[in-house]
Each structure stands twice: as structure tokens, then as C-alpha cells.
Coordinates of C-alpha atoms in Angstrom, one line a residue:
M25 CA 0.3 9.6 -41.0
R26 CA 1.5 12.0 -39.3
F27 CA -2.2 12.4 -37.0
G28 CA -2.1 9.0 -37.5
K29 CA 1.0 8.9 -35.6
F30 CA -0.5 12.0 -33.3
L31 CA -3.3 10.4 -32.7
A32 CA -1.5 6.5 -31.5
A33 CA 1.2 8.7 -28.9
A34 CA -1.5 10.5 -27.4
V35 CA -4.2 7.2 -26.8
A36 CA -0.7 5.4 -25.7
G37 CA 0.4 7.8 -22.8
V38 CA -3.3 7.8 -21.7
L39 CA -3.6 4.1 -21.7
V40 CA 0.0 4.1 -20.4
A41 CA -1.5 6.3 -17.2
G42 CA -4.2 4.6 -16.5
A43 CA -3.8 1.0 -17.0
A44 CA -0.2 0.4 -14.9
S45 CA -0.3 -3.5 -13.1
A46 CA -0.6 -3.9 -10.1
A47 CA 2.4 -4.1 -8.1
T48 CA 2.5 -7.4 -5.5
V49 CA 3.1 -6.1 -1.6
V50 CA 4.8 -9.8 -0.5
N51 CA 2.6 -11.1 2.4
G52 CA 0.3 -7.9 3.0
G53 CA -2.1 -9.6 5.5
F54 CA 0.8 -10.7 7.5
E55 CA -0.7 -14.9 6.9
D56 CA 2.7 -16.2 5.7
V57 CA 4.1 -17.1 9.6
S58 CA 6.4 -20.4 7.7
G59 CA 9.8 -20.1 8.8
L60 CA 9.7 -18.3 11.9
N61 CA 10.4 -19.4 15.1
K62 CA 7.0 -21.0 17.2
G63 CA 5.4 -20.6 13.7
G64 CA 4.4 -16.8 14.5
L65 CA 3.9 -16.6 18.5
N66 CA 7.2 -16.8 20.2
K67 CA 6.8 -15.0 22.9
G68 CA 3.5 -17.2 23.5
S69 CA 0.3 -15.4 22.6
Y70 CA 2.4 -12.8 20.5
G71 CA 5.3 -13.1 18.0
I72 CA 8.3 -10.6 17.6
Y73 CA 11.1 -10.5 14.6
E74 CA 13.5 -8.8 13.2
S75 CA 11.4 -9.9 10.0
I76 CA 8.7 -12.0 8.4
S77 CA 8.1 -13.2 4.7
G78 CA 8.1 -9.6 2.8
W79 CA 8.6 -6.9 5.7
T80 CA 12.4 -6.3 7.8
K81 CA 12.5 -4.3 11.2
A82 CA 13.9 -0.6 10.3
T83 CA 13.8 0.3 14.5
G84 CA 12.7 0.0 17.5
G85 CA 12.3 -4.0 19.6
G86 CA 10.5 -5.4 16.1
I87 CA 7.9 -5.7 14.3
E88 CA 5.3 -8.0 16.7
L89 CA 2.6 -10.4 14.8
Q90 CA -0.9 -10.9 15.8
N91 CA -3.2 -13.3 15.3
N92 CA -6.9 -14.3 16.3
A93 CA -6.4 -15.6 20.5
T94 CA -4.3 -12.6 21.0
L95 CA -6.3 -10.2 22.3
G96 CA -9.1 -11.7 22.2
N97 CA -11.5 -8.6 21.2
R98 CA -9.4 -8.1 17.9
D99 CA -9.5 -9.9 15.0
A100 CA -7.1 -9.4 12.2
N101 CA -9.4 -8.0 9.3
S102 CA -9.3 -10.2 7.2
G103 CA -7.8 -14.6 7.8
N104 CA -5.4 -14.6 10.9
W105 CA -3.1 -12.1 11.3
Y106 CA -2.4 -8.2 12.2
V107 CA 0.6 -5.7 12.8
E108 CA 1.7 -3.3 15.8
L109 CA 5.3 -1.6 15.4
D110 CA 4.7 -0.5 19.0
S111 CA 6.0 -3.9 20.5
T112 CA 8.5 -3.1 23.4
G113 CA 8.8 0.2 22.5
N114 CA 8.0 2.8 18.6
S115 CA 9.2 0.1 16.0
S116 CA 9.5 0.4 12.1
M117 CA 9.5 -1.7 9.1
Y118 CA 10.0 -1.5 5.3
Q119 CA 10.0 -2.9 1.9
D120 CA 11.3 -3.0 -1.1
I121 CA 8.7 -3.6 -4.3
T122 CA 9.6 -3.4 -8.0
F123 CA 7.1 -2.0 -10.7
S124 CA 7.4 -4.1 -13.8
T125 CA 4.7 -1.2 -15.5
A126 CA 5.2 2.6 -15.6
G127 CA 1.8 4.1 -14.4
V128 CA 0.2 6.3 -11.2
Y129 CA -0.1 4.2 -8.8
A130 CA -2.1 4.3 -4.8
M131 CA -1.1 2.8 -1.7
S132 CA -3.9 1.5 1.1
F133 CA -3.2 -0.6 4.6
F134 CA -6.9 -1.1 7.1
Y135 CA -5.9 -0.2 10.0
A136 CA -7.8 -0.3 13.5
P137 CA -6.2 2.0 17.3
R138 CA -5.4 -0.5 20.2
T139 CA -6.2 1.4 23.5
K140 CA -8.7 4.5 24.4
T141 CA -6.0 7.1 25.1
P142 CA -5.7 9.8 22.4
G143 CA -2.6 10.2 20.6
D144 CA -1.6 6.0 21.8
N145 CA -1.8 4.8 18.6
G146 CA -0.5 6.4 15.5
V147 CA 1.2 4.8 12.4
S148 CA 2.5 6.3 10.1
Y149 CA 3.1 5.9 5.8
S150 CA 6.3 6.6 3.8
I151 CA 7.0 5.3 0.2
A152 CA 10.4 6.5 -1.0
N153 CA 12.7 6.3 -4.6
G154 CA 16.0 6.3 -2.3
S155 CA 16.0 9.8 -0.7
S156 CA 13.1 11.7 -2.8
E157 CA 9.6 11.0 -0.8
L158 CA 7.3 10.9 -2.8
V159 CA 3.7 10.1 -0.5
S160 CA 3.4 10.0 3.4
G161 CA 0.7 9.7 6.2
L162 CA -0.1 9.3 9.9
V163 CA -3.0 7.9 11.0
D164 CA -4.6 8.1 14.5
G165 CA -7.3 7.2 16.1
V166 CA -8.8 5.5 19.4
A167 CA -10.4 2.3 20.4
P168 CA -13.3 0.5 20.3
A169 CA -12.8 2.0 16.4
D170 CA -13.1 -0.5 14.1
W171 CA -10.7 -1.5 11.0
M172 CA -11.0 1.1 8.7
K173 CA -9.0 1.6 4.7
V174 CA -6.4 3.9 4.7
T175 CA -4.8 4.6 1.0
S176 CA -2.0 6.8 -0.3
G177 CA -2.3 9.6 -2.6
S178 CA -2.0 8.9 -5.9
F179 CA 2.4 8.5 -7.3
K180 CA 4.3 8.0 -10.6
V181 CA 7.0 5.2 -11.4
D182 CA 9.1 4.9 -14.5
A183 CA 8.8 1.0 -15.0
G184 CA 11.8 -0.9 -13.1
D185 CA 12.1 1.3 -10.0
T186 CA 12.4 -0.2 -7.1
L187 CA 10.7 2.0 -3.8
R188 CA 10.1 1.4 -0.1
L189 CA 7.4 1.5 1.7
T190 CA 7.6 2.2 5.3
F191 CA 5.4 1.6 8.2
S192 CA 5.9 3.1 11.6
A193 CA 4.4 3.4 15.4
E194 CA 3.7 7.7 15.7
G195 CA 2.1 6.9 19.7
I196 CA 2.9 7.2 22.7
S197 CA 5.9 4.4 23.4
N198 CA 4.8 2.2 25.9
S199 CA 4.2 -1.2 23.5
L200 CA 0.5 -1.0 22.7
G201 CA -0.4 1.0 19.3
G202 CA -1.6 1.1 16.1
F203 CA -2.4 -2.4 13.9
I204 CA -2.0 -2.6 10.8
D205 CA -3.5 -5.2 7.9
D206 CA -4.4 -6.3 4.3
V207 CA -1.6 -3.3 2.9
S208 CA -1.6 -3.5 -1.1
I209 CA -0.7 -1.4 -3.8
A210 CA -3.0 -0.9 -6.9
P211 CA -2.6 1.6 -10.4
V212 CA -4.7 4.5 -9.8
P213 CA -7.9 4.3 -12.7
L214 CA -8.3 6.4 -15.0
P215 CA -10.1 10.0 -14.0
A216 CA -13.5 10.4 -16.4
S217 CA -10.9 13.1 -17.9
A218 CA -9.3 10.9 -19.5
L219 CA -12.2 8.9 -20.3
L220 CA -13.5 11.8 -22.3
L221 CA -10.1 12.5 -23.8
M222 CA -9.6 8.2 -25.4
G223 CA -13.2 8.9 -26.8
A224 CA -12.5 12.1 -28.3
L225 CA -9.1 10.5 -29.9
S226 CA -10.9 8.0 -31.6
G227 CA -13.6 10.4 -33.3
M228 CA -10.9 12.6 -34.2
G229 CA -9.5 9.6 -36.3
I230 CA -12.4 7.9 -37.1
A231 CA -12.8 11.6 -38.9
A232 CA -9.3 11.4 -40.2
R233 CA -9.6 8.3 -42.4
R234 CA -13.4 9.2 -43.5
R235 CA -11.7 11.9 -45.2
K236 CA -9.0 10.3 -46.5
S237 CA -11.0 7.4 -47.9
R238 CA -13.3 10.2 -50.3
A239 CA -10.0 12.0 -51.1
A240 CA -9.3 8.9 -53.0

């Protein structure tokens, strides 16, 4: 009986670590422009806003929305819209995300540079629980590089935790910078060692049941 309880607890711990449900990033692809002045293009061929669906400006001139017609030589990674944070100057934006399920997660997004100038297209990201930063990073590049997927390090959360995801322009503050699209957060898959542990625990449980049956 004691071994059965231990086995159940051990397997449950492994499952929680690797089977968390994906957290929802609201408007991670920036396709929701409903309710925005001029439908996302309040500056003509682009738009700059204090907030858009899911995202709020933290610092700087605002969140710049561009679509597939804005530049002519750059389409969104998917869909029609993407974001540039060096709007009128280097800016940042954030979203608070609540996790309903405990587990280990990672954040990913797609990045592309705008200019050919080294150091001009940097974008940083961070995920924080209050004043405690869990992961952070910086990506940079030069045009005409295509969209590339960037994935953060893993971070552990408890059920009910609300974390703040922040993106910031880190290049030259000249209204030209890196692009962001398709932001998402997903659980980190179980490593092979955890799968082996689950198999071993399962085998131990079967063996224990067989011994108990023979003893009876």
C-alpha cells in the first residue's frame, strides 16, 4: 500500500512537469486590429498605438503595427500583421499572462531585422514573476534576413501564477528596428530521462502487484 502511494505520487510529479496545458498569449500574431483607429493604420501605411488587443505600451513612442502592404519587401511571418517596437524611437510593450496549470514552459516568437545596419535591429524579451525575472534574452540581425524562430529558456510556474511578458526595442533609436510576430507560450516536452523514469516506475508497480498476488 505504501509503495502504491509512492508510485502514484512519483508518476503524478513527472506528469505535472511535462504535461501542462499551453498558456494563452492574447493576439500573439497581432491579427486582431478590431477597435483600433483607422483599422491599425492610423499613420497611413502603418499604425502607432498606446495599446492593441492583448498588448500595452510600457515605454517609448508606442506599438507600431505594420501589414503586408507597409514596406513592400516584408510580409508577416504568418497572416497580415506584425509589430515593430522602434516606432518613433525605441519602445517596449508587455502582456500579463495567467497560467491555469502548473508546469514547465517556454516562450517563442518570430523575429526579422529591418535594416542592414549592425546593432540597429535588436529586440529583447523577458518573462518576470513580479520583481523576479525568470528568463530573458536578446536577438539581433541585419536585413535581408528572413523570419527566424526564437525560443526562450524554460521556466517553471505554479497554477494561478501571473507572469509579465515584455518585448523591447534595443537597437539604434531611429524609428527603424526589428520585427516581431507569432508570439506563443507552450509546455516544454518531457525529456527522455523522464520518460525512462515513468517506464521504470510503471515496471516496479507491475512487479509489486505480481508479488502481492503470489503471496496471496
